[in-house]
Coordinates of C-alpha atoms in Angstrom, one line a residue:
Chain J
X1 CA 5.1 4.6 36.6
X2 CA 7.6 6.6 38.0
X3 CA 5.6 8.4 40.7
X4 CA 4.7 5.8 42.9
X5 CA 7.9 4.0 42.9
X6 CA 10.5 4.4 46.0
X7 CA 9.1 7.7 47.7
X8 CA 9.5 10.7 45.9
X9 CA 12.5 9.4 43.6
X10 CA 10.2 11.6 40.9
X11 CA 10.2 14.8 42.6
X12 CA 10.9 18.0 41.3
X13 CA 13.7 18.7 43.8
X14 CA 15.3 15.2 43.0
X15 CA 15.3 16.3 39.4
X16 CA 17.7 19.1 40.4
X17 CA 19.9 17.2 42.5
X18 CA 23.0 15.8 40.7
X19 CA 24.2 12.3 40.2
X20 CA 27.8 10.8 39.7
X21 CA 28.0 8.3 36.7
X22 CA 30.9 7.0 35.5
X23 CA 31.8 5.7 32.2
X24 CA 34.2 3.0 31.1
X25 CA 37.3 5.0 31.0
X26 CA 37.0 6.5 34.5
X27 CA 35.8 9.3 33.7
X28 CA 33.4 11.0 35.7
X29 CA 30.2 12.9 34.6
X30 CA 28.2 15.4 37.6
X31 CA 24.9 15.3 35.7
X32 CA 21.4 16.7 37.0
X33 CA 19.2 13.9 37.7
X34 CA 16.4 15.5 35.7
X35 CA 18.9 15.2 32.5
X36 CA 20.3 11.8 33.2
X37 CA 16.8 10.4 33.2
X38 CA 16.4 11.3 30.0
X39 CA 18.0 8.1 29.7
X40 CA 15.4 5.0 30.3
X41 CA 18.2 2.8 31.4
X42 CA 19.7 5.3 33.6
X43 CA 16.1 6.1 35.1
X44 CA 15.6 2.4 35.8
X45 CA 18.8 2.5 37.5
X46 CA 18.0 5.2 40.0
X47 CA 14.4 3.9 40.3
X48 CA 15.9 0.3 41.5
X49 CA 18.2 2.0 43.9
X50 CA 15.4 3.9 45.3
X51 CA 16.1 5.0 48.9
X52 CA 19.5 3.2 48.9
X53 CA 20.6 5.6 46.0
X54 CA 24.1 7.1 46.8
X55 CA 24.3 10.3 44.7
X56 CA 28.3 10.8 45.3
X57 CA 29.5 7.1 44.6
X58 CA 28.3 7.5 41.0
X59 CA 26.4 5.5 38.4
X60 CA 28.7 3.0 36.4
X61 CA 27.9 2.8 32.5
X62 CA 30.5 -0.2 31.5
X63 CA 29.4 -0.2 27.8
X64 CA 30.1 3.9 26.9
X65 CA 33.0 5.6 26.5
X66 CA 33.6 9.2 27.8
X67 CA 33.6 11.2 24.3
X68 CA 30.4 9.6 23.3
X69 CA 28.9 10.2 26.5
X70 CA 29.8 13.8 26.1
X71 CA 27.9 14.1 23.3
X72 CA 24.9 12.0 24.5
X73 CA 24.6 14.1 27.3
X74 CA 24.2 17.5 25.2
X75 CA 21.3 15.9 23.7
X76 CA 19.8 14.5 26.9
X77 CA 20.2 18.7 28.4
X78 CA 18.4 19.8 25.4
X79 CA 15.9 17.3 25.3
X80 CA 15.1 16.7 29.0
X81 CA 11.7 18.0 28.8
X82 CA 10.7 16.7 25.6
X83 CA 7.7 14.6 25.1
X84 CA 7.6 11.1 23.9
X85 CA 8.8 10.6 19.8
X86 CA 6.0 9.2 18.0
X87 CA 7.0 6.7 15.6
X88 CA 4.7 6.5 12.6
X89 CA 4.3 4.1 9.5
X90 CA 2.0 3.4 6.5
X91 CA -0.5 0.7 7.1
X92 CA -0.3 -0.4 4.1
X93 CA 3.5 0.1 2.4
X94 CA 5.1 0.2 5.9
X95 CA 7.1 3.2 4.8
X96 CA 8.0 5.2 8.0
X97 CA 6.9 8.7 8.4
X98 CA 10.5 11.1 8.6
X99 CA 10.9 12.8 11.5
X100 CA 11.2 16.6 11.2
X101 CA 14.3 17.8 12.9
X102 CA 15.0 21.6 14.6
X103 CA 17.5 23.9 14.0
X104 CA 19.5 22.5 17.0
X105 CA 19.1 18.9 16.1
X106 CA 20.1 19.5 12.7
X107 CA 23.5 21.7 14.2
X108 CA 23.7 18.7 16.1
X109 CA 24.1 16.2 13.9
X110 CA 26.1 18.4 11.6
X111 CA 28.7 18.6 14.5
X112 CA 28.9 14.9 15.0
X113 CA 28.7 13.9 11.5
X114 CA 31.7 11.3 11.6
X115 CA 30.1 9.7 15.0
X116 CA 26.8 9.1 14.0
X117 CA 27.0 4.8 14.3
X118 CA 28.7 5.3 18.0
X119 CA 25.9 7.7 18.9
X120 CA 23.3 5.1 17.6
X121 CA 24.9 2.2 19.9
X122 CA 25.0 4.5 23.1
X123 CA 21.6 5.6 22.1
X124 CA 20.0 2.2 21.7
X125 CA 22.3 0.9 25.0
X126 CA 21.2 4.2 27.0
X127 CA 17.6 3.7 25.9
X128 CA 17.4 7.3 24.5
X129 CA 14.6 6.5 21.7
X130 CA 14.6 10.4 20.5
X131 CA 18.5 10.2 20.0
X132 CA 17.9 6.5 18.7
X133 CA 15.6 7.0 15.9
X134 CA 17.2 10.1 14.9
X135 CA 20.2 9.2 14.5
X136 CA 19.1 6.1 12.4
X137 CA 17.4 8.6 10.0
X138 CA 20.3 10.6 9.6
X139 CA 22.1 7.5 8.5
X140 CA 19.5 6.6 6.6
X141 CA 19.5 10.0 4.7
X142 CA 23.3 9.1 4.1
X143 CA 22.6 5.9 2.4
X144 CA 19.7 7.4 0.3
X145 CA 20.2 7.6 -3.4
X146 CA 23.7 6.5 -3.0
X147 CA 25.3 3.6 -5.1
X148 CA 26.6 0.5 -3.3
X149 CA 29.7 1.2 -4.1
X150 CA 29.6 4.9 -2.3
X151 CA 28.0 3.2 0.5
X152 CA 30.8 0.6 1.1
X153 CA 33.3 3.7 1.1
X154 CA 31.2 6.0 3.2
X155 CA 31.0 3.1 6.3
X156 CA 34.2 1.0 5.0
X157 CA 32.5 -1.9 4.5
X158 CA 34.1 -4.7 2.7
X159 CA 32.9 -5.9 -0.7
X160 CA 32.5 -9.7 -0.4
X161 CA 30.0 -10.6 -3.2
X162 CA 31.0 -12.0 -6.6
X163 CA 30.2 -10.4 -9.8
X164 CA 27.4 -13.3 -10.3
X165 CA 25.9 -12.5 -7.3
X166 CA 25.2 -9.1 -7.8
X167 CA 24.1 -9.8 -11.2
X168 CA 21.7 -12.4 -9.9
X169 CA 20.0 -9.7 -7.2
X170 CA 19.7 -7.3 -10.1
X171 CA 18.1 -10.2 -12.3
X172 CA 15.5 -11.3 -9.4
X173 CA 14.4 -7.6 -9.2
X174 CA 12.2 -6.5 -12.1
X175 CA 12.3 -2.5 -11.2
X176 CA 16.0 -2.3 -10.8
X177 CA 17.1 -3.2 -14.3
X178 CA 15.7 0.2 -15.7
Chain W
X1 CA 23.8 19.8 5.3
X2 CA 27.0 18.4 3.8
X3 CA 26.4 14.5 2.5
X4 CA 28.3 15.1 -0.6
X5 CA 31.7 14.1 0.4
X6 CA 31.9 10.7 2.2
X7 CA 33.2 11.8 5.5
X8 CA 36.3 12.0 7.5
X9 CA 38.6 9.7 8.1
X10 CA 37.4 8.3 11.0
X11 CA 34.2 7.4 9.2
X12 CA 36.6 5.2 6.2
X13 CA 37.9 2.9 9.0
X14 CA 36.2 -0.5 9.0
X15 CA 33.3 -0.4 11.8
X16 CA 31.2 -2.5 13.5
X17 CA 27.9 -2.3 12.3
X18 CA 25.3 -3.5 15.1
X19 CA 22.4 -5.4 13.3
X20 CA 19.3 -4.2 15.0
X21 CA 20.7 -0.4 14.4
X22 CA 21.3 -1.8 10.5
X23 CA 17.7 -2.6 9.9
X24 CA 16.3 0.3 12.0
X25 CA 17.8 2.1 9.4
X26 CA 16.5 0.0 6.5
X27 CA 13.3 0.8 7.6
X28 CA 13.5 4.4 7.2
X29 CA 14.3 3.9 3.4
X30 CA 12.6 2.9 0.3
X31 CA 12.3 -0.3 -1.6
X32 CA 14.6 1.2 -4.3
X33 CA 17.3 2.2 -1.9
X34 CA 16.9 -1.1 -0.1
X35 CA 17.7 -3.2 -3.7
X36 CA 20.6 -1.0 -3.7
X37 CA 21.7 -1.7 -0.3
X38 CA 21.5 -5.7 -1.2
X39 CA 24.4 -4.9 -3.5
X40 CA 26.8 -3.7 -0.7
X41 CA 28.0 -7.0 1.1
X42 CA 26.4 -10.4 2.2
X43 CA 25.7 -9.3 5.6
X44 CA 23.3 -6.7 4.4
X45 CA 21.9 -8.8 1.6
X46 CA 20.9 -11.5 4.0
X47 CA 19.5 -8.5 6.5
X48 CA 17.3 -7.1 4.0
X49 CA 16.2 -11.0 2.9
X50 CA 15.5 -12.0 6.7
X51 CA 13.4 -8.7 7.3
X52 CA 11.6 -8.6 3.8
X53 CA 8.2 -8.7 5.6
X54 CA 8.9 -5.5 8.2
X55 CA 10.6 -3.5 5.6
X56 CA 8.6 -1.2 3.7
X57 CA 7.1 -2.0 0.2
X58 CA 7.6 -0.3 -3.1
X59 CA 4.3 1.7 -4.2
X60 CA 2.7 -0.1 -7.6
X61 CA 0.7 3.0 -8.7
X62 CA -1.8 0.7 -11.1
X63 CA -2.1 -3.1 -12.0
X64 CA -4.2 -3.3 -15.3
X65 CA -5.2 -6.8 -16.3
X66 CA -6.7 -8.0 -19.6
X67 CA -8.4 -11.0 -21.3
X68 CA -8.7 -9.4 -24.9
X69 CA -7.1 -11.5 -27.5
X70 CA -4.1 -12.4 -25.2
X71 CA -3.8 -12.4 -21.5
X72 CA -2.3 -9.1 -20.6
X73 CA -1.2 -7.2 -17.5
X74 CA 1.0 -4.0 -17.2
X75 CA 1.9 -3.1 -13.9
X76 CA 3.1 0.7 -13.6
X77 CA 5.4 1.9 -11.1
X78 CA 6.1 5.7 -11.0
X79 CA 7.7 6.3 -14.3
X80 CA 8.0 3.0 -15.1
X81 CA 6.0 0.0 -16.8
X82 CA 6.3 -3.3 -17.3
X83 CA 3.8 -4.8 -19.9
X84 CA 3.7 -8.4 -20.3
X85 CA 1.4 -10.5 -22.3
X86 CA 0.9 -14.4 -22.9
X87 CA -0.9 -16.1 -26.1
X88 CA -4.3 -17.1 -25.9
X89 CA -5.1 -18.4 -29.4
X90 CA -2.8 -20.7 -31.2
X91 CA -2.4 -21.5 -34.9
X92 CA -2.2 -25.2 -35.9
X93 CA 1.7 -24.7 -36.6
X94 CA 2.8 -21.8 -34.5
X95 CA 5.9 -21.6 -33.6
X96 CA 5.9 -18.0 -32.5
X97 CA 7.1 -16.7 -29.4
X98 CA 4.8 -17.8 -26.3
X99 CA 5.3 -14.6 -24.2
X100 CA 6.6 -11.1 -24.3
X101 CA 7.9 -8.9 -22.0
X102 CA 8.6 -5.1 -22.8
X103 CA 9.5 -2.6 -20.3
X104 CA 9.3 1.2 -21.1
X105 CA 9.8 4.4 -19.1
X106 CA 7.1 7.2 -19.1
X107 CA 8.1 11.0 -19.5
X108 CA 7.1 11.6 -15.9
X109 CA 5.4 9.4 -13.0
X110 CA 2.2 8.1 -13.7
X111 CA -0.9 8.9 -11.6
X112 CA -3.8 6.7 -12.4
X113 CA -6.8 9.2 -11.3
X114 CA -5.2 11.5 -13.8
X115 CA -3.8 9.8 -16.4
X116 CA -5.7 6.5 -16.9
X117 CA -8.0 6.2 -20.1
X118 CA -9.7 3.4 -21.7
X119 CA -9.4 2.7 -25.3
X120 CA -12.6 4.2 -25.9
X121 CA -11.7 7.5 -24.3
X122 CA -13.3 7.1 -20.7
X123 CA -11.4 7.7 -18.0
X124 CA -12.0 6.7 -14.3
X125 CA -15.4 7.2 -12.7
X126 CA -14.1 7.5 -8.9
X127 CA -15.3 10.7 -7.6
X128 CA -19.2 10.4 -8.5
X129 CA -20.6 14.0 -8.9
X130 CA -24.0 14.8 -6.8
X131 CA -25.6 15.0 -10.3
X132 CA -24.5 12.0 -11.6
X133 CA -27.0 9.5 -13.2
X134 CA -26.1 6.0 -14.8
X135 CA -25.3 6.1 -18.6
X136 CA -27.7 3.8 -20.7
X137 CA -26.2 0.7 -22.1
X138 CA -24.8 1.6 -25.2
X139 CA -24.5 -1.6 -27.6
X140 CA -21.8 -0.2 -29.5
X141 CA -19.6 0.9 -26.7
X142 CA -17.8 -2.3 -26.7
X143 CA -16.7 -2.0 -30.3
X144 CA -15.1 1.5 -29.4
X145 CA -13.3 -0.2 -26.5
X146 CA -11.8 -3.3 -28.9
X147 CA -9.6 -1.7 -30.7
X148 CA -6.4 -1.9 -28.2
X149 CA -3.2 -2.6 -29.1
X150 CA -2.1 -6.0 -28.4
X151 CA 1.4 -7.3 -27.8
X152 CA 1.2 -10.5 -29.1
X153 CA -2.1 -11.2 -30.9
X154 CA -2.5 -10.6 -34.8
X155 CA -5.4 -9.3 -36.3
X156 CA -6.6 -11.2 -39.5
X157 CA -4.6 -14.4 -38.7
X158 CA -6.4 -17.8 -38.4
X159 CA -6.0 -19.6 -34.7
X160 CA -7.7 -22.6 -34.5
X161 CA -7.3 -23.3 -30.4
X162 CA -7.8 -21.1 -27.6
X163 CA -6.6 -21.1 -23.9
X164 CA -9.6 -20.9 -21.6
X165 CA -7.7 -19.3 -18.6
X166 CA -4.1 -17.6 -17.8
X167 CA -1.5 -20.1 -18.0
X168 CA 1.2 -20.5 -15.2
X169 CA 3.5 -18.5 -16.6
X170 CA 0.9 -15.5 -16.0
X171 CA 0.7 -16.1 -12.6
X172 CA 5.0 -16.8 -12.2
X173 CA 5.4 -13.4 -13.6
X174 CA 2.3 -11.7 -11.5
X175 CA 4.3 -12.7 -8.3
X176 CA 7.6 -11.7 -9.8
X177 CA 6.6 -8.0 -10.2
X178 CA 4.7 -7.6 -7.3
X179 CA 7.2 -9.1 -5.1
X180 CA 7.5 -6.7 -1.7
X181 CA 5.2 -4.4 -3.4
X182 CA 1.6 -2.9 -2.0
X183 CA -1.0 -2.2 -5.3
X184 CA -2.8 1.3 -5.0
X185 CA -5.2 0.3 -8.1
X186 CA -6.5 -2.7 -10.1
X187 CA -8.2 -2.0 -13.4
X188 CA -10.0 -5.0 -15.2
X189 CA -10.6 -4.2 -19.1
X190 CA -12.2 -6.5 -21.1
X191 CA -11.2 -9.0 -18.7
X192 CA -13.2 -12.8 -18.5
X193 CA -13.5 -14.1 -14.7
X194 CA -12.8 -18.0 -14.5
X195 CA -13.0 -20.1 -11.5
X196 CA -9.5 -20.7 -11.6
X197 CA -8.1 -17.1 -12.0
X198 CA -9.7 -16.2 -8.0
X199 CA -8.0 -19.3 -6.9
X200 CA -4.8 -18.6 -8.0
X201 CA -4.6 -15.1 -8.1
X202 CA -5.1 -15.5 -4.0
X203 CA -2.7 -18.2 -4.0
X204 CA -0.3 -16.2 -5.9
X205 CA -0.4 -13.2 -4.1
X206 CA -0.5 -14.9 -0.6
X207 CA -4.2 -13.9 0.6
X208 CA -5.2 -10.8 -2.0
X209 CA -4.3 -7.5 -2.1
X210 CA -5.5 -4.4 -0.3
X211 CA -5.9 -1.5 -2.8
X212 CA -7.8 1.9 -2.8
X213 CA -9.8 1.3 -6.6
X214 CA -11.0 -1.6 -7.9
X215 CA -12.4 -0.5 -11.3
X216 CA -14.3 -3.2 -13.6
X217 CA -14.9 -2.3 -17.3
X218 CA -16.2 -4.8 -19.5
X219 CA -15.9 -7.8 -17.3
X220 CA -17.3 -10.8 -18.2
X221 CA -19.0 -13.2 -15.7
X222 CA -19.7 -16.3 -17.7
X223 CA -17.9 -18.8 -16.3
X224 CA -17.6 -17.7 -12.9
X225 CA -19.9 -18.6 -10.1
X226 CA -21.6 -15.9 -7.9
X227 CA -19.9 -17.7 -4.7
X228 CA -16.0 -17.6 -6.4
X229 CA -17.0 -13.7 -7.6
X230 CA -18.0 -12.8 -4.2
X231 CA -14.6 -14.5 -2.7
X232 CA -12.7 -12.2 -5.3
X233 CA -14.4 -9.0 -4.6
X234 CA -14.0 -9.8 -0.6
X235 CA -10.9 -12.0 -0.4
X236 CA -8.4 -11.6 -3.5
X237 CA -9.3 -7.7 -3.4
X238 CA -9.8 -5.5 -0.9
X239 CA -10.8 -2.1 -1.9
X240 CA -11.7 1.3 -0.8
X241 CA -13.6 2.1 -3.8
X242 CA -15.4 -0.9 -5.9
X243 CA -16.8 0.3 -9.1
X244 CA -18.0 -2.1 -12.0
X245 CA -19.2 -0.9 -15.0
X246 CA -20.6 -2.8 -18.4
X247 CA -20.9 -6.2 -16.8
X248 CA -21.7 -9.0 -19.0
X249 CA -23.6 -12.3 -18.6
X250 CA -24.6 -11.6 -15.1
X251 CA -27.0 -13.7 -12.9
X252 CA -29.3 -12.0 -10.6
X253 CA -27.0 -13.5 -7.5
X254 CA -23.5 -12.3 -8.8
X255 CA -24.3 -9.3 -6.8
X256 CA -26.8 -10.1 -3.9
X257 CA -27.5 -9.7 -0.5
X258 CA -25.0 -11.4 0.5
X259 CA -22.6 -9.9 -1.0
X260 CA -23.8 -6.9 0.6
X261 CA -22.9 -8.6 4.1
X262 CA -18.9 -9.4 3.3
X263 CA -17.2 -7.1 5.3
X264 CA -14.7 -5.6 2.7
X265 CA -17.7 -4.3 0.6
X266 CA -19.1 -3.0 4.2
X267 CA -16.0 -1.0 4.8
X268 CA -15.7 0.1 1.0
X269 CA -15.8 4.2 0.7
X270 CA -17.9 3.8 -2.2
X271 CA -19.9 0.5 -4.2
X272 CA -20.9 1.4 -7.4
X273 CA -22.5 -1.2 -10.1
X274 CA -23.7 -0.1 -13.4
X275 CA -26.3 -1.2 -16.2
X276 CA -25.2 -5.2 -16.6
X277 CA -26.3 -7.7 -19.4
X278 CA -28.3 -10.8 -18.3
X279 CA -27.1 -14.2 -18.9
X280 CA -30.0 -15.4 -19.2
X281 CA -31.5 -12.6 -21.8
X282 CA -34.0 -10.5 -20.6
X283 CA -33.9 -7.7 -18.0
X284 CA -31.7 -8.4 -15.1
X285 CA -32.2 -7.9 -11.7
X286 CA -29.6 -7.7 -9.2
X287 CA -30.8 -9.8 -6.5
X288 CA -30.1 -7.0 -3.7
X289 CA -33.3 -7.4 -0.6
X290 CA -34.4 -4.1 0.7
X291 CA -33.3 -5.8 4.2
X292 CA -29.8 -6.8 3.1
X293 CA -29.4 -2.6 1.9
X294 CA -30.9 -1.0 4.9
X295 CA -28.2 -3.7 7.0
X296 CA -25.2 -2.5 4.6
X297 CA -26.6 1.3 4.7
X298 CA -26.3 1.4 8.6
X299 CA -23.6 -0.4 9.1
X300 CA -21.4 1.3 11.7
X301 CA -18.3 -0.9 12.0
X302 CA -17.7 -3.4 15.0
X303 CA -17.2 -2.4 18.9
X304 CA -13.7 -2.6 18.4
X305 CA -12.9 -0.4 14.9
X306 CA -13.6 2.8 13.8
X307 CA -16.4 3.6 11.9
X308 CA -15.8 3.3 8.3
X309 CA -16.1 6.5 6.2
X310 CA -18.6 6.1 3.3
X311 CA -19.8 8.2 0.1
X312 CA -21.5 6.3 -2.4
X313 CA -23.5 3.7 -3.2
X314 CA -25.2 2.9 -6.3
X315 CA -26.6 0.1 -8.1
X316 CA -28.5 0.8 -11.5
X317 CA -30.5 -2.7 -11.7
X318 CA -31.6 -4.1 -8.2
X319 CA -35.1 -5.2 -7.0
X320 CA -34.8 -2.4 -4.3
X321 CA -35.0 0.2 -7.1
X322 CA -38.8 -0.2 -7.2
X323 CA -39.4 -0.3 -3.8
X324 CA -39.7 3.3 -2.7
X325 CA -40.4 2.7 1.2
X326 CA -37.1 1.2 1.9
X327 CA -35.4 4.1 0.5
X328 CA -37.5 6.5 2.6
X329 CA -36.7 4.3 5.7
X330 CA -33.1 4.8 4.7
X331 CA -33.8 8.6 4.4
X332 CA -35.7 8.7 7.7
X333 CA -32.5 7.1 9.5
X334 CA -30.2 9.2 8.1
X335 CA -31.7 12.2 9.3
X336 CA -32.1 10.6 12.7
X337 CA -28.4 9.5 13.2
X338 CA -25.9 11.7 11.7
X339 CA -23.2 9.9 13.5
X340 CA -23.4 7.1 11.9
X341 CA -21.4 6.1 8.6
X342 CA -24.3 6.2 6.6
X343 CA -23.6 6.5 2.8
X344 CA -23.7 10.0 1.9
X345 CA -24.9 9.3 -1.3
X346 CA -27.0 6.7 -2.8
X347 CA -28.5 6.3 -6.3
X348 CA -30.6 3.1 -7.2
X349 CA -31.5 3.6 -10.6
X350 CA -33.8 6.7 -11.2
X351 CA -33.4 7.3 -7.5
X352 CA -31.2 9.7 -5.4
X353 CA -30.4 10.1 -1.8
X354 CA -28.2 13.0 -1.4
X355 CA -27.2 13.2 2.4
X356 CA -30.8 12.2 3.1
X357 CA -32.7 14.1 1.2
X358 CA -34.7 12.6 -1.9
X359 CA -33.5 14.2 -5.5
X360 CA -35.3 12.4 -8.3
X361 CA -33.8 13.0 -11.6
X362 CA -36.2 10.8 -13.8
X363 CA -39.6 9.7 -12.5
X364 CA -40.0 6.7 -14.4
X365 CA -36.9 4.8 -14.4
X366 CA -38.2 1.8 -15.5
X367 CA -38.7 3.4 -19.0
X368 CA -35.4 4.3 -19.4
X369 CA -34.1 1.1 -18.0
X370 CA -36.0 -1.1 -20.6
X371 CA -35.0 0.7 -24.1
X372 CA -31.6 0.1 -24.3
X373 CA -31.0 -3.2 -23.5
X374 CA -33.1 -4.5 -26.4
X375 CA -29.8 -4.7 -28.5
X376 CA -27.4 -7.1 -27.1
X377 CA -23.7 -6.3 -28.2
X378 CA -21.6 -8.4 -30.4
X379 CA -19.7 -10.7 -27.8
X380 CA -16.0 -11.7 -28.1

């Protein structure tokens, strides 16, 4: 799809050129177009602008703040040539097949463990499927095997269920009462 | 990786959780974790309940149904067993409990193919070996299979009344244990089919189940019409492997050409019907025409789907058993079209075809098949 739109927008030379991206706290990032393209949202913007694209004036991102975008960029830099991720699930049980992460990705999430929610939101807005799914998997990994109390403490969630409601949830599930 | 301590101070501040991200996370979890997440707060509970139809299901390893002296169902999930029974026989002055529900834990997770045994000591015949031949009808087998333990029924007591079919409570419990579940194997042991059972089963499970193995060991077809039985095999339980052995009170049309044309049977990896006793007495011959067999055997899937991979087709007593020319035709066709999904192993009475080659273990199948049926077993 990218090859035919807006003469030469997808050419290799263009990928090497820089583009300025402005986040909502007015920080400017100078990024190679090939790297910024990992985000489908930015890729669409570049394609829509086509010839009228003015690389120096920059692309505004009103929903992302600087510190998070910095982290996202780190991911994009590493994944600029990565193939699309495959989301697979068991046809009968709908259980999702977990992605295997590379050493670099493990290290990346270890570094930003406390910003997982922000990363997920930014990845969702910027449409970076790899980052979005991987972050969600990382969060699922943290929830897995924990008690409701631990989950609440971990994410700072208020407990608004009454004791009766909790008992009701337990009672209506056979496999929970073991 | 460090997940043991619940994060830094930044994580402990209340965060706004975007709904689609939370649902995406849920899709990575298993059903057990989801049930725990339901108890986190109201929003999470609501999200999980609303998205139930998209979230992962729990895999039930095995569902065992029997109607032997009581209506019993055993559901096994990993190492957890849920046993449930409702009364079948009632005395005149019966004030005992009507239903029993036991829960127990096994020392290790249950794997049906490895761990399951019938009371007679048989295990599941699922992967049929190349040299397999149908065991002859054993009139005493049912007696070995009978001393099962019962949850409610007390042998030796006198009962005046009998329930004909499973009461409503049975289906309510079935829906309760199988909520958000995928069933892997279904075993029917000493099971009496009724018309109502098939109808209620489909209704309760909202359209039936896709399973790996449907295994019947002593199924009684006295109270079920061929059409409803076909509906059970085709619609209520769509299995990858159908195994039926020791069927009682069978009519020739219970397993007939019409059944062979049903989509679930055509897609099945293996289909097996062992020796059956006839409802009308005498020797039973199942009503499968040579043509229906050839159609089924050469089924290659519709245009839009992948051809199913098929291994074994075996029927002990059928009209095609005697017709050698059909099998010869099949054998020729098999050797001609390698790519079609023909059954690799066909066993009809005493005639066997393994990958297109005739292997005949018993030159006179009729003689073998007449002898055992002379003694009809004592039926419950």
